[in-house]
Coordinates of C-alpha atoms in Angstrom, one line a residue:
Chain A
X1 CA -60.8 89.5 -59.2
X2 CA -58.0 87.0 -58.5
X3 CA -59.4 85.6 -55.8
X4 CA -62.5 84.9 -57.6
X5 CA -60.9 82.6 -60.0
X6 CA -59.1 80.7 -57.2
X7 CA -61.2 79.5 -55.9
X8 CA -63.1 79.0 -59.2
X9 CA -60.0 76.7 -59.9
X10 CA -60.3 75.1 -56.5
X11 CA -64.6 74.3 -56.5
X12 CA -63.0 72.5 -59.9
X13 CA -60.2 69.8 -59.0
X14 CA -62.9 69.5 -56.5
X15 CA -65.6 68.5 -58.6
X16 CA -62.9 67.2 -60.9
X17 CA -61.3 65.0 -58.3
X18 CA -65.1 63.9 -56.8
X19 CA -66.6 62.4 -59.9
X20 CA -63.0 60.5 -60.1
X21 CA -64.0 59.6 -57.0
X22 CA -67.3 58.0 -58.3
X23 CA -65.8 56.2 -60.6
X24 CA -63.2 54.5 -59.6
X25 CA -66.1 53.7 -56.4
X26 CA -67.9 51.5 -59.3
X27 CA -63.9 49.7 -58.1
X28 CA -65.4 47.7 -55.5
X29 CA -63.0 45.7 -52.7
X30 CA -61.1 44.0 -56.3
X31 CA -58.2 43.2 -53.0
X32 CA -58.7 40.6 -52.3
X33 CA -59.5 39.6 -48.3
X34 CA -61.8 37.3 -45.8
X35 CA -65.5 38.3 -46.1
X36 CA -68.5 37.0 -44.5
X37 CA -71.5 38.9 -47.9
X38 CA -71.7 37.3 -51.2
X39 CA -73.9 38.3 -53.4
X40 CA -73.7 35.8 -57.1
X41 CA -76.2 36.8 -59.6
X42 CA -78.4 34.2 -62.3
X43 CA -80.8 35.2 -65.9
X44 CA -83.6 32.6 -67.1
X45 CA -82.0 29.6 -68.7
X46 CA -83.3 26.2 -68.0
X47 CA -80.6 24.9 -66.5
X48 CA -80.0 28.3 -64.2
X49 CA -83.7 27.5 -62.6
X50 CA -82.5 25.8 -59.8
X51 CA -80.7 29.0 -58.6
X52 CA -83.7 30.4 -57.8
X53 CA -85.1 27.3 -56.3
X54 CA -82.2 28.0 -54.4
X55 CA -82.7 31.1 -53.0
X56 CA -87.1 31.4 -52.4
X57 CA -86.6 28.1 -50.7
X58 CA -84.3 29.4 -48.1
X59 CA -82.1 25.6 -48.5
X60 CA -79.0 29.2 -49.8
X61 CA -80.1 30.1 -46.5
X62 CA -79.4 26.8 -44.4
X63 CA -76.3 25.6 -46.3
X64 CA -74.7 29.9 -45.9
X65 CA -75.6 29.3 -42.6
X66 CA -73.7 26.2 -41.5
X67 CA -70.6 28.1 -42.7
X68 CA -70.5 31.0 -41.2
X69 CA -72.2 33.6 -43.6
X70 CA -74.6 35.4 -46.0
X71 CA -75.2 33.8 -49.6
X72 CA -77.3 36.5 -51.7
X73 CA -78.9 35.7 -55.2
X74 CA -81.1 37.9 -57.1
X75 CA -82.4 37.2 -61.0
X76 CA -81.2 39.1 -63.2
X77 CA -83.5 40.0 -66.6
X78 CA -81.0 40.1 -68.9
X79 CA -78.2 37.5 -69.9
X80 CA -75.6 40.3 -71.4
X81 CA -76.5 42.6 -68.7
X82 CA -75.9 40.3 -65.3
X83 CA -72.6 38.8 -66.8
X84 CA -71.8 42.3 -67.3
X85 CA -72.3 43.6 -63.9
X86 CA -70.5 40.4 -63.1
X87 CA -68.0 41.5 -65.4
X88 CA -67.6 44.7 -63.3
X89 CA -67.6 43.6 -60.1
X90 CA -70.5 44.0 -58.5
X91 CA -70.8 40.0 -57.9
X92 CA -68.9 37.2 -56.2
X93 CA -70.0 34.8 -58.9
X94 CA -72.7 34.5 -61.9
X95 CA -73.9 31.7 -63.8
X96 CA -72.7 31.4 -67.7
X97 CA -71.6 29.5 -70.9
X98 CA -68.0 28.4 -71.3
X99 CA -67.7 30.7 -74.2
X100 CA -68.5 33.8 -72.6
X101 CA -67.0 33.8 -69.8
X102 CA -64.6 33.2 -71.7
X103 CA -64.9 36.2 -73.4
X104 CA -66.3 38.9 -70.9
X105 CA -64.4 38.6 -67.7
X106 CA -61.8 36.6 -68.1
X107 CA -60.5 38.6 -72.1
X108 CA -61.8 41.3 -69.1
X109 CA -59.0 40.3 -67.0
X110 CA -61.2 38.6 -63.6
X111 CA -59.7 36.2 -62.9
X112 CA -62.8 33.2 -62.7
X113 CA -63.0 30.0 -62.1
X114 CA -65.7 27.6 -62.5
X115 CA -67.4 26.2 -59.2
X116 CA -70.2 24.1 -60.3
X117 CA -70.6 23.0 -63.8
X118 CA -73.7 22.2 -64.3
X119 CA -74.9 21.1 -67.4
X120 CA -74.7 20.8 -71.1
X121 CA -76.3 22.5 -74.4
X122 CA -78.3 18.5 -76.3
X123 CA -80.4 20.2 -77.9
X124 CA -81.6 23.6 -76.4
X125 CA -79.9 25.6 -79.2
X126 CA -80.8 25.4 -82.6
X127 CA -81.1 26.8 -85.8
X128 CA -84.2 26.7 -87.7
X129 CA -85.6 28.0 -91.7
X130 CA -88.1 27.9 -92.4
X131 CA -87.7 25.6 -96.6
X132 CA -85.3 23.5 -96.9
X133 CA -84.1 20.7 -95.0
X134 CA -80.4 20.6 -94.5
X135 CA -77.8 22.9 -93.3
X136 CA -76.4 23.5 -97.0
X137 CA -80.1 25.2 -97.7
X138 CA -78.9 28.3 -95.8
X139 CA -76.5 28.7 -98.6
X140 CA -77.6 32.2 -99.5
X141 CA -79.6 32.9 -97.2
X142 CA -80.3 35.8 -94.6
X143 CA -79.8 34.0 -90.5
X144 CA -81.3 36.6 -87.9
X145 CA -79.7 35.2 -85.0
X146 CA -78.1 36.8 -81.6
X147 CA -74.5 38.0 -82.2
X148 CA -71.3 36.9 -81.4
X149 CA -73.7 35.1 -78.2
X150 CA -73.0 30.7 -78.0
X151 CA -76.1 30.5 -80.8
X152 CA -73.4 32.3 -83.3
X153 CA -70.7 29.8 -82.4
X154 CA -73.9 26.9 -83.1
X155 CA -73.7 28.1 -86.1
X156 CA -70.1 28.1 -87.3
X157 CA -70.1 24.7 -85.5
X158 CA -72.3 24.1 -88.2
X159 CA -71.6 25.7 -91.6
X160 CA -68.0 23.7 -90.2
X161 CA -69.4 20.7 -90.6
X162 CA -70.8 20.5 -93.7
X163 CA -67.6 22.4 -95.6
X164 CA -69.3 26.4 -95.8
X165 CA -68.2 29.6 -94.3
X166 CA -70.3 32.8 -93.3
X167 CA -69.0 33.7 -96.5
X168 CA -71.6 31.5 -97.1
X169 CA -75.0 33.7 -95.5
X170 CA -75.9 36.9 -94.4
X171 CA -75.7 37.0 -90.4
X172 CA -78.6 39.4 -89.0
X173 CA -78.2 40.7 -85.6
X174 CA -81.2 39.9 -83.8
X175 CA -82.1 40.8 -79.9
X176 CA -83.3 37.4 -78.6
X177 CA -86.5 39.5 -77.5
X178 CA -87.9 40.6 -80.4
X179 CA -87.0 37.3 -82.3
X180 CA -90.2 35.0 -81.9
X181 CA -91.9 38.1 -84.1
X182 CA -88.9 38.4 -86.1
X183 CA -90.0 34.9 -87.1
X184 CA -93.6 35.7 -88.7
X185 CA -92.7 37.8 -90.3
X186 CA -91.6 36.7 -93.7
X187 CA -88.8 38.1 -94.5
X188 CA -87.0 35.9 -92.3
X189 CA -85.9 32.8 -92.9
X190 CA -84.0 31.1 -90.5
X191 CA -83.0 31.5 -87.6
X192 CA -80.5 30.4 -84.6
X193 CA -82.0 30.5 -80.9
X194 CA -82.6 28.7 -77.4
X195 CA -85.6 27.4 -75.8
X196 CA -87.9 27.8 -74.5
X197 CA -87.7 30.6 -77.5
X198 CA -86.1 27.1 -79.7
X199 CA -89.4 25.3 -78.9
X200 CA -91.9 28.0 -79.8
X201 CA -90.0 28.6 -83.3
X202 CA -89.6 24.9 -84.1
X203 CA -93.4 24.6 -83.6
X204 CA -94.1 26.8 -85.9
X205 CA -95.3 25.6 -89.4
X206 CA -93.9 24.6 -92.1
X207 CA -90.2 25.1 -89.9
X208 CA -87.6 22.0 -89.4
X209 CA -84.8 22.6 -87.1
X210 CA -81.4 21.0 -89.5
X211 CA -78.7 21.6 -86.7
X212 CA -78.9 21.8 -83.1
X213 CA -76.6 21.3 -79.6
X214 CA -77.5 18.1 -79.4
X215 CA -74.8 17.6 -83.7
X216 CA -72.1 19.4 -80.7
X217 CA -73.0 17.8 -77.3
X218 CA -70.8 18.6 -74.3
X219 CA -70.0 22.3 -76.1
X220 CA -72.1 24.2 -74.5
X221 CA -72.0 24.3 -71.0
X222 CA -73.7 26.1 -68.4
X223 CA -71.1 27.3 -65.4
X224 CA -71.6 28.6 -62.2
X225 CA -68.1 30.9 -62.7
X226 CA -67.0 32.9 -59.7
X227 CA -64.0 34.7 -58.2
X228 CA -60.9 33.3 -58.3
X229 CA -59.7 35.3 -55.7
X230 CA -62.4 35.9 -53.8
X231 CA -63.0 32.1 -53.6
X232 CA -59.2 31.5 -53.7
X233 CA -60.2 33.8 -49.4
X234 CA -63.2 32.2 -48.6
X235 CA -63.3 28.6 -49.3
X236 CA -66.6 28.8 -47.4
X237 CA -67.8 30.4 -50.4
X238 CA -67.5 27.2 -52.6
X239 CA -68.6 25.3 -50.3
X240 CA -72.1 26.6 -49.1
X241 CA -72.7 27.0 -53.0
X242 CA -71.8 24.1 -54.6
X243 CA -73.0 22.0 -51.1
X244 CA -77.0 23.5 -52.2
X245 CA -76.8 23.3 -55.3
X246 CA -76.4 19.6 -55.1
X247 CA -79.0 19.3 -52.2
X248 CA -81.4 21.2 -55.2
X249 CA -80.6 19.0 -57.7
X250 CA -80.4 15.7 -55.3
X251 CA -84.2 16.9 -55.9
X252 CA -84.2 17.7 -59.4
X253 CA -82.9 14.1 -59.6
X254 CA -85.5 12.0 -57.1
X255 CA -87.9 14.1 -59.6
X256 CA -89.6 16.5 -56.1
X257 CA -92.4 18.1 -57.8
X258 CA -92.1 20.6 -55.5
X259 CA -89.2 22.3 -56.9
X260 CA -89.3 20.9 -60.0
X261 CA -92.6 23.0 -60.8
X262 CA -91.8 25.9 -58.3
X263 CA -88.9 25.9 -60.8
X264 CA -91.2 25.8 -64.2
X265 CA -93.9 28.2 -62.6
X266 CA -90.1 30.9 -62.4
X267 CA -88.8 29.6 -66.2
X268 CA -93.2 31.2 -67.9
X269 CA -93.8 27.0 -67.9
X270 CA -95.7 24.3 -66.8
X271 CA -94.3 21.0 -65.7
X272 CA -94.4 19.5 -68.6
X273 CA -92.8 22.5 -70.5
X274 CA -90.1 22.3 -67.6
X275 CA -89.8 18.5 -67.6
X276 CA -89.3 18.5 -72.4
X277 CA -86.6 21.8 -71.9
X278 CA -84.5 19.8 -69.4
X279 CA -84.9 16.7 -71.6
X280 CA -82.7 18.2 -74.5
X281 CA -80.1 19.7 -71.3
X282 CA -77.5 16.9 -70.7
X283 CA -78.3 18.6 -66.3
X284 CA -75.3 16.4 -64.2
X285 CA -77.0 15.9 -61.4
X286 CA -74.0 13.9 -59.3
X287 CA -71.3 16.4 -58.1
X288 CA -69.2 13.2 -59.5
X289 CA -70.0 13.1 -63.6
X290 CA -70.0 17.1 -63.5
X291 CA -66.0 16.2 -62.0
X292 CA -65.2 13.2 -65.1
X293 CA -66.9 15.4 -67.2
X294 CA -64.7 18.4 -66.4
X295 CA -61.7 16.8 -65.6
X296 CA -62.5 14.6 -69.4
X297 CA -60.4 15.4 -73.2
X298 CA -62.4 16.5 -74.7
X299 CA -62.6 19.6 -72.2
X300 CA -59.7 21.7 -73.7
X301 CA -60.9 20.5 -77.2
X302 CA -64.2 21.9 -76.7
X303 CA -62.0 25.0 -74.5
X304 CA -59.4 25.9 -77.7
X305 CA -62.8 25.8 -81.0
X306 CA -64.3 28.5 -78.4
X307 CA -61.4 30.6 -77.5
X308 CA -60.5 30.1 -81.9
X309 CA -63.9 31.6 -82.5
X310 CA -64.0 34.3 -80.1
X311 CA -60.8 35.2 -81.7
X312 CA -62.2 34.5 -85.6
X313 CA -65.0 37.0 -84.5
X314 CA -62.7 39.6 -82.4
X315 CA -63.3 39.6 -79.9
X316 CA -61.4 37.4 -77.5
X317 CA -59.8 40.5 -75.6
X318 CA -58.4 44.1 -76.7
X319 CA -55.8 43.7 -79.5
X320 CA -55.6 39.6 -78.7
X321 CA -52.9 38.4 -81.0
X322 CA -54.7 34.9 -81.1
X323 CA -56.9 32.5 -80.2
X324 CA -54.7 31.8 -76.8
X325 CA -54.1 35.3 -76.0
X326 CA -56.2 33.9 -72.6
X327 CA -55.7 31.0 -70.8
X328 CA -57.2 29.0 -69.6
X329 CA -56.9 26.1 -67.3
X330 CA -57.3 22.6 -66.9
X331 CA -57.8 20.3 -62.8
X332 CA -55.3 18.4 -64.8
X333 CA -52.1 21.5 -64.8
X334 CA -52.4 21.8 -67.7
X335 CA -53.0 25.0 -70.0
X336 CA -54.6 25.5 -73.3
X337 CA -53.8 29.7 -74.1
X338 CA -50.5 32.1 -72.9
X339 CA -49.4 30.5 -69.5
X340 CA -48.7 33.4 -68.1
X341 CA -52.2 35.3 -68.4
X342 CA -54.8 32.0 -67.5
X343 CA -57.3 33.6 -66.6
X344 CA -60.0 31.3 -66.7
X345 CA -60.4 28.0 -64.4
X346 CA -62.0 24.6 -64.4
X347 CA -61.4 23.2 -61.0
X348 CA -62.8 20.5 -59.9
X349 CA -62.2 21.3 -55.8
X350 CA -66.0 21.5 -54.0
X351 CA -67.7 19.8 -57.5
X352 CA -64.9 16.4 -55.6
X353 CA -66.0 17.7 -52.8
X354 CA -69.7 17.2 -52.7
X355 CA -69.2 13.9 -54.6
X356 CA -66.9 12.9 -51.7
X357 CA -70.0 13.8 -49.2
X358 CA -67.0 16.2 -47.6
X359 CA -69.4 19.3 -47.2
Chain B
X1 CA -68.2 96.2 -62.3
X2 CA -71.8 94.1 -63.1
X3 CA -70.6 90.7 -62.8
X4 CA -73.7 90.3 -65.7
X5 CA -71.3 93.0 -67.9
X6 CA -68.0 91.5 -67.9
X7 CA -67.6 89.2 -71.3
X8 CA -65.0 87.2 -71.4
X9 CA -63.2 87.7 -75.1
X10 CA -63.4 85.3 -77.1
X11 CA -59.2 83.3 -76.0
X12 CA -60.4 83.5 -73.1
X13 CA -64.2 82.3 -73.8
X14 CA -63.2 79.2 -76.1
X15 CA -60.8 78.0 -72.9
X16 CA -63.9 78.4 -70.5
X17 CA -65.6 76.6 -73.0
X18 CA -62.5 73.7 -72.9
X19 CA -62.7 73.6 -68.6
X20 CA -65.4 71.0 -68.6
X21 CA -65.0 68.9 -71.6
X22 CA -61.3 69.0 -70.2
X23 CA -62.0 68.0 -66.7
X24 CA -64.2 65.9 -67.1
X25 CA -61.6 63.9 -69.5
X26 CA -59.4 64.4 -66.3
X27 CA -61.6 62.7 -64.3
X28 CA -61.7 59.3 -66.8
X29 CA -58.0 59.5 -67.0
X30 CA -58.0 59.6 -63.6
X31 CA -60.1 57.0 -63.1
X32 CA -59.2 55.0 -65.3
X33 CA -55.5 54.7 -64.5
X34 CA -56.7 53.6 -60.4
X35 CA -59.0 50.4 -61.7
X36 CA -56.5 49.6 -64.3
X37 CA -53.5 49.7 -61.1
X38 CA -55.7 46.2 -60.0
X39 CA -56.4 45.4 -63.3
X40 CA -54.2 45.6 -66.4
X41 CA -57.1 44.6 -68.7
X42 CA -60.4 46.1 -67.4
X43 CA -63.0 46.6 -70.0
X44 CA -65.0 49.3 -67.7
X45 CA -63.2 52.4 -67.9
X46 CA -60.4 51.3 -70.6
X47 CA -57.5 54.0 -71.0
X48 CA -57.7 57.3 -73.4
X49 CA -55.4 55.5 -76.0
X50 CA -56.3 53.0 -75.6
X51 CA -60.0 54.4 -77.4
X52 CA -57.4 56.6 -79.2
X53 CA -56.1 52.8 -80.7
X54 CA -60.1 51.0 -81.1
X55 CA -61.0 53.9 -82.9
X56 CA -58.4 54.1 -86.1
X57 CA -58.7 50.4 -85.9
X58 CA -62.1 50.0 -86.6
X59 CA -61.6 53.7 -88.5
X60 CA -58.4 52.6 -91.5
X61 CA -57.7 48.6 -90.9
X62 CA -59.8 45.7 -92.5
X63 CA -62.2 43.7 -90.6
X64 CA -60.1 40.6 -90.2
X65 CA -64.0 39.2 -90.2
X66 CA -64.9 40.8 -93.7
X67 CA -62.5 42.9 -94.4
X68 CA -64.0 45.8 -94.4
X69 CA -63.9 49.5 -93.1
X70 CA -66.1 49.5 -90.1
X71 CA -66.5 52.9 -88.8
X72 CA -66.8 53.8 -92.1
X73 CA -69.8 51.2 -93.2
X74 CA -71.7 51.8 -90.1
X75 CA -70.7 55.6 -90.0
X76 CA -72.8 55.8 -94.0
X77 CA -75.6 53.3 -93.5
X78 CA -76.6 55.3 -90.2
X79 CA -76.7 58.1 -91.9
X80 CA -78.1 56.8 -94.8
X81 CA -81.1 55.7 -92.9
X82 CA -80.9 58.7 -91.6
X83 CA -81.0 61.5 -94.8
X84 CA -83.8 58.8 -96.0
X85 CA -86.2 59.0 -92.9
X86 CA -86.1 62.7 -91.6
X87 CA -86.2 62.9 -95.7
X88 CA -89.3 62.2 -95.2
X89 CA -90.2 63.3 -92.6
X90 CA -89.8 66.2 -92.7
X91 CA -91.5 67.0 -97.2
X92 CA -94.4 65.4 -94.9
X93 CA -94.1 68.1 -91.9
X94 CA -93.6 71.1 -95.6
X95 CA -96.6 70.3 -97.2
X96 CA -98.6 69.4 -93.6
X97 CA -97.3 71.9 -92.3
X98 CA -98.0 74.2 -95.1
X99 CA -101.6 72.8 -95.5
X100 CA -103.1 72.5 -92.0
X101 CA -102.0 75.9 -91.3
X102 CA -102.9 77.7 -93.6
X103 CA -106.7 75.3 -94.7
X104 CA -109.2 75.7 -92.1
X105 CA -110.9 73.4 -93.4
X106 CA -107.6 70.6 -93.5
X107 CA -106.6 71.8 -90.3
X108 CA -109.9 70.5 -88.8
X109 CA -110.2 67.2 -90.6
X110 CA -106.4 66.8 -89.6
X111 CA -104.7 68.8 -86.4
X112 CA -106.6 67.0 -83.6
X113 CA -105.1 63.1 -85.8
X114 CA -101.6 64.6 -86.0
X115 CA -101.8 66.0 -82.3
X116 CA -102.9 62.8 -80.7
X117 CA -100.4 60.8 -83.3
X118 CA -98.0 63.5 -82.0
X119 CA -98.1 61.4 -78.7
X120 CA -97.4 58.1 -79.5
X121 CA -93.6 56.3 -78.2
X122 CA -92.4 56.0 -81.3
X123 CA -90.2 53.1 -80.1
X124 CA -93.5 51.4 -78.9
X125 CA -95.1 50.8 -82.6
X126 CA -92.0 49.9 -83.6
X127 CA -93.0 45.9 -82.6
X128 CA -95.7 45.9 -85.0
X129 CA -94.0 47.6 -87.7
X130 CA -91.6 45.0 -87.9
X131 CA -95.2 42.8 -88.3
X132 CA -95.9 44.6 -91.3
X133 CA -92.8 45.9 -93.1
X134 CA -90.3 43.4 -91.8
X135 CA -87.0 43.9 -90.4
X136 CA -85.7 45.4 -93.5
X137 CA -85.1 49.2 -93.9
X138 CA -88.0 50.5 -94.1
X139 CA -88.2 49.2 -90.9
X140 CA -85.5 51.7 -89.2
X141 CA -86.4 54.6 -92.6
X142 CA -90.3 54.2 -90.8
X143 CA -89.7 54.9 -87.3
X144 CA -87.0 57.9 -88.1
X145 CA -89.4 59.0 -90.3
X146 CA -93.0 58.6 -87.7
X147 CA -91.0 59.6 -85.2
X148 CA -90.0 63.0 -86.2
X149 CA -92.5 64.2 -89.4
X150 CA -95.8 64.5 -87.0
X151 CA -93.8 67.4 -84.2
X152 CA -92.6 68.8 -87.6
X153 CA -95.4 69.0 -88.5
X154 CA -97.3 71.0 -86.3
X155 CA -94.1 73.3 -85.7
X156 CA -94.4 75.0 -89.2
X157 CA -98.0 74.3 -89.6
X158 CA -97.7 77.3 -85.9
X159 CA -95.6 78.7 -87.3
X160 CA -97.7 79.2 -91.0
X161 CA -100.8 80.4 -88.3
X162 CA -98.3 82.3 -87.1
X163 CA -97.4 84.3 -90.0
X164 CA -98.5 88.5 -89.7
X165 CA -102.2 88.6 -90.2
X166 CA -101.5 92.2 -92.8
X167 CA -99.3 89.6 -95.5
X168 CA -103.0 87.4 -96.5
X169 CA -105.0 90.1 -96.7
X170 CA -102.2 92.5 -98.7
X171 CA -102.2 89.5 -101.5
X172 CA -105.6 88.6 -101.6
X173 CA -106.2 93.5 -102.3
X174 CA -103.7 92.8 -104.2
X175 CA -105.5 90.0 -106.4
X176 CA -103.9 86.6 -105.2
X177 CA -105.1 83.0 -105.2
X178 CA -105.2 81.1 -103.2
X179 CA -102.7 78.9 -104.2
X180 CA -100.1 81.6 -105.0
X181 CA -100.5 82.7 -101.9
X182 CA -99.1 79.3 -100.2
X183 CA -96.7 79.5 -102.8
X184 CA -95.7 83.1 -102.9
X185 CA -96.6 84.0 -99.5
X186 CA -96.2 80.9 -96.9
X187 CA -93.9 79.0 -98.2
X188 CA -90.7 81.5 -98.6
X189 CA -91.4 82.6 -94.8
X190 CA -92.0 78.7 -92.8
X191 CA -88.9 77.4 -94.3
X192 CA -86.2 78.7 -92.5
X193 CA -89.6 76.8 -89.6
X194 CA -88.5 74.1 -91.1
X195 CA -84.7 73.9 -90.6
X196 CA -85.6 74.8 -86.9
X197 CA -88.4 72.3 -86.8
X198 CA -85.1 69.9 -89.2
X199 CA -83.5 70.5 -85.8
X200 CA -85.0 69.6 -83.5
X201 CA -86.2 67.4 -84.6
X202 CA -82.3 65.5 -85.4
X203 CA -82.8 65.2 -81.8
X204 CA -85.5 62.4 -81.5
X205 CA -84.5 61.1 -85.6
X206 CA -81.5 59.6 -84.1
X207 CA -82.7 57.9 -80.7
X208 CA -85.1 56.2 -83.4
X209 CA -82.0 55.9 -85.3
X210 CA -79.9 53.7 -83.0
X211 CA -83.2 51.7 -81.2
X212 CA -84.0 51.1 -84.7
X213 CA -80.6 49.6 -85.2
X214 CA -80.1 47.8 -82.0
X215 CA -83.1 45.2 -82.6
X216 CA -82.3 43.0 -85.7
X217 CA -79.8 45.0 -88.2
X218 CA -75.9 43.8 -90.4
X219 CA -75.0 47.8 -89.6
X220 CA -74.6 50.9 -87.6
X221 CA -74.3 52.6 -85.1
X222 CA -76.4 51.9 -83.0
X223 CA -75.6 47.6 -84.4
X224 CA -71.9 48.6 -83.8
X225 CA -72.5 49.4 -80.6
X226 CA -75.3 47.1 -78.9
X227 CA -73.6 44.9 -80.4
X228 CA -70.2 44.6 -78.5
X229 CA -72.4 45.3 -75.0
X230 CA -72.1 41.7 -75.2
X231 CA -68.5 41.6 -74.3
X232 CA -68.6 44.7 -72.4
X233 CA -66.1 46.5 -75.6
X234 CA -65.7 50.0 -73.3
X235 CA -63.6 50.9 -75.8
X236 CA -64.9 50.8 -78.6
X237 CA -68.9 51.4 -77.1
X238 CA -67.8 55.5 -75.9
X239 CA -65.2 56.4 -78.8
X240 CA -68.6 55.7 -81.5
X241 CA -71.0 57.5 -78.4
X242 CA -68.4 60.7 -78.2
X243 CA -68.6 60.0 -82.7
X244 CA -72.1 59.6 -82.8
X245 CA -72.3 62.8 -80.7
X246 CA -69.5 64.7 -83.1
X247 CA -71.7 63.5 -86.1
X248 CA -74.9 64.8 -84.8
X249 CA -72.7 68.2 -83.7
X250 CA -71.6 68.8 -86.9
X251 CA -74.9 68.7 -89.1
X252 CA -77.2 70.4 -86.6
X253 CA -74.1 73.0 -87.0
X254 CA -74.7 72.7 -90.9
X255 CA -78.1 73.6 -90.2
X256 CA -77.7 76.7 -89.0
X257 CA -75.1 77.9 -91.2
X258 CA -77.3 76.3 -94.2
X259 CA -80.6 79.0 -92.9
X260 CA -78.7 81.9 -91.7
X261 CA -76.7 81.5 -95.3
X262 CA -80.6 81.2 -97.2
X263 CA -82.2 83.5 -95.0
X264 CA -80.2 85.8 -93.3
X265 CA -83.4 88.1 -92.5
X266 CA -84.9 85.4 -90.3
X267 CA -81.4 85.4 -88.7
X268 CA -81.6 89.7 -87.8
X269 CA -83.2 89.4 -83.8
X270 CA -79.6 88.3 -83.1
X271 CA -77.5 85.3 -81.8
X272 CA -79.4 82.0 -81.1
X273 CA -77.5 79.1 -79.7

């Protein structure tokens, strides 16, 4: 009897230990070290299509080989899921916006560096109304959008611009996958969304775009974010990624049809459709452009807006006592927020190497 | 003594029941501890204290944005949807189930149809519901009702068909009309089966509730989980999952108790899970 109990207790302990090991095992090598294999992820968006092309065209492999490493670029169908995977440590880098980088990995304590500032939305995100032609007309309406996303941020900035607040309307959380179908129903009167959904919805007769990201240029920024420790221990990873990226930027700037057509097809449109999306995107084809943007005085002001928005919505990390809870550092060494908790770093080192042709 | 003849006493039965739960909690606490050693702000496996604090905040501290107590608002909204959807499905199952089970003509007409309808995965018709009745409450309630009613109807109809033939014949000999038999013989006897059907229907009903709330909503338990998923707030998601489980368990137990109290004769054959 006692013997069985003992066996049982041991079996239980073993099972517990096993499952604990499994759960801990979900932790990848967070302890920094030199390694030779890297994984980055991206999701469908006009400014991130080059990542897919980098992988399929073999340009990434070429650059990785040059530095004697291996870089795998993985496409993830769900944007938020890709950030979550990066935050959980499954990837060494991932493409995301400045806002999501601050709230998800940085807010979750994963020290993250903006390696390549690729573009900013210059009309790719917009607010569309069925009746009415001004932001003021949003009063008392239901507004369908992906809550807590850049769409929500855009709405907050639009309302700010006319002295209104979210209390003047009702935000209805709607999945981006259902946005177009939702817009077709009668009880949806206004939506906030991004391209390519935006252009589809805007094209519906009787629709008016009353505000878009071109009204707040440079605030919704698309960046390749990488793990700070991984980058510090493996500068070759940063060099290979940056070098490969700007090779493709060169092709795009030169209007290389093969590259552009491949990206258009991968985003489910044709060359003209993709070109139209690029027109509302401020791509930094030249590394020098990206460097001066990242060093500009506007970036800290933007990050302050973003941090305040996130804090206001209660999503800047658990128990964040103020918008300054997570520190954001800039290339000149200045820090917004808590200097002892810097988790998001804008660093132009690698983009400058590219600009100087040193890769 | 053989193992099958050994039964735990009440205290040891309770201790044994607690064991797997304790095992899970301990495994979680250990894993969470090790992850947070590396990164104290880890979002994936937050500490149990942190989850408790978040749960407390959501239940008893007004939200910064709306001033509402989020947990109770979400719970009430979800339960109203669940009750409306399940209520409609139960009413449908009772009426149609009795008719299908009792009247051969109705059975021939509706039985194959209901059987086919019950095979449609309800979540696939959600986009159709959205287009037809909009994104509001109606589509969420309809999804729950449509998802649970066919199966519940079939189980009620089966229960009617399983009634002893002698009972029906006896009632007819005594001169009962069809209507009298339905209301006086069939109805009282299928009510406990209706409760069983509700208990079984609740499982998919919760799934459809959460799925509908995930797609377009301004409140609800499913809404909150899919909202905070955007920033990996496991400290909100895990307690919410436990809370939903607790609510589902509570409703199930309440229905079982109701059945035992109202129809004690139906529970004489022995214990049920």
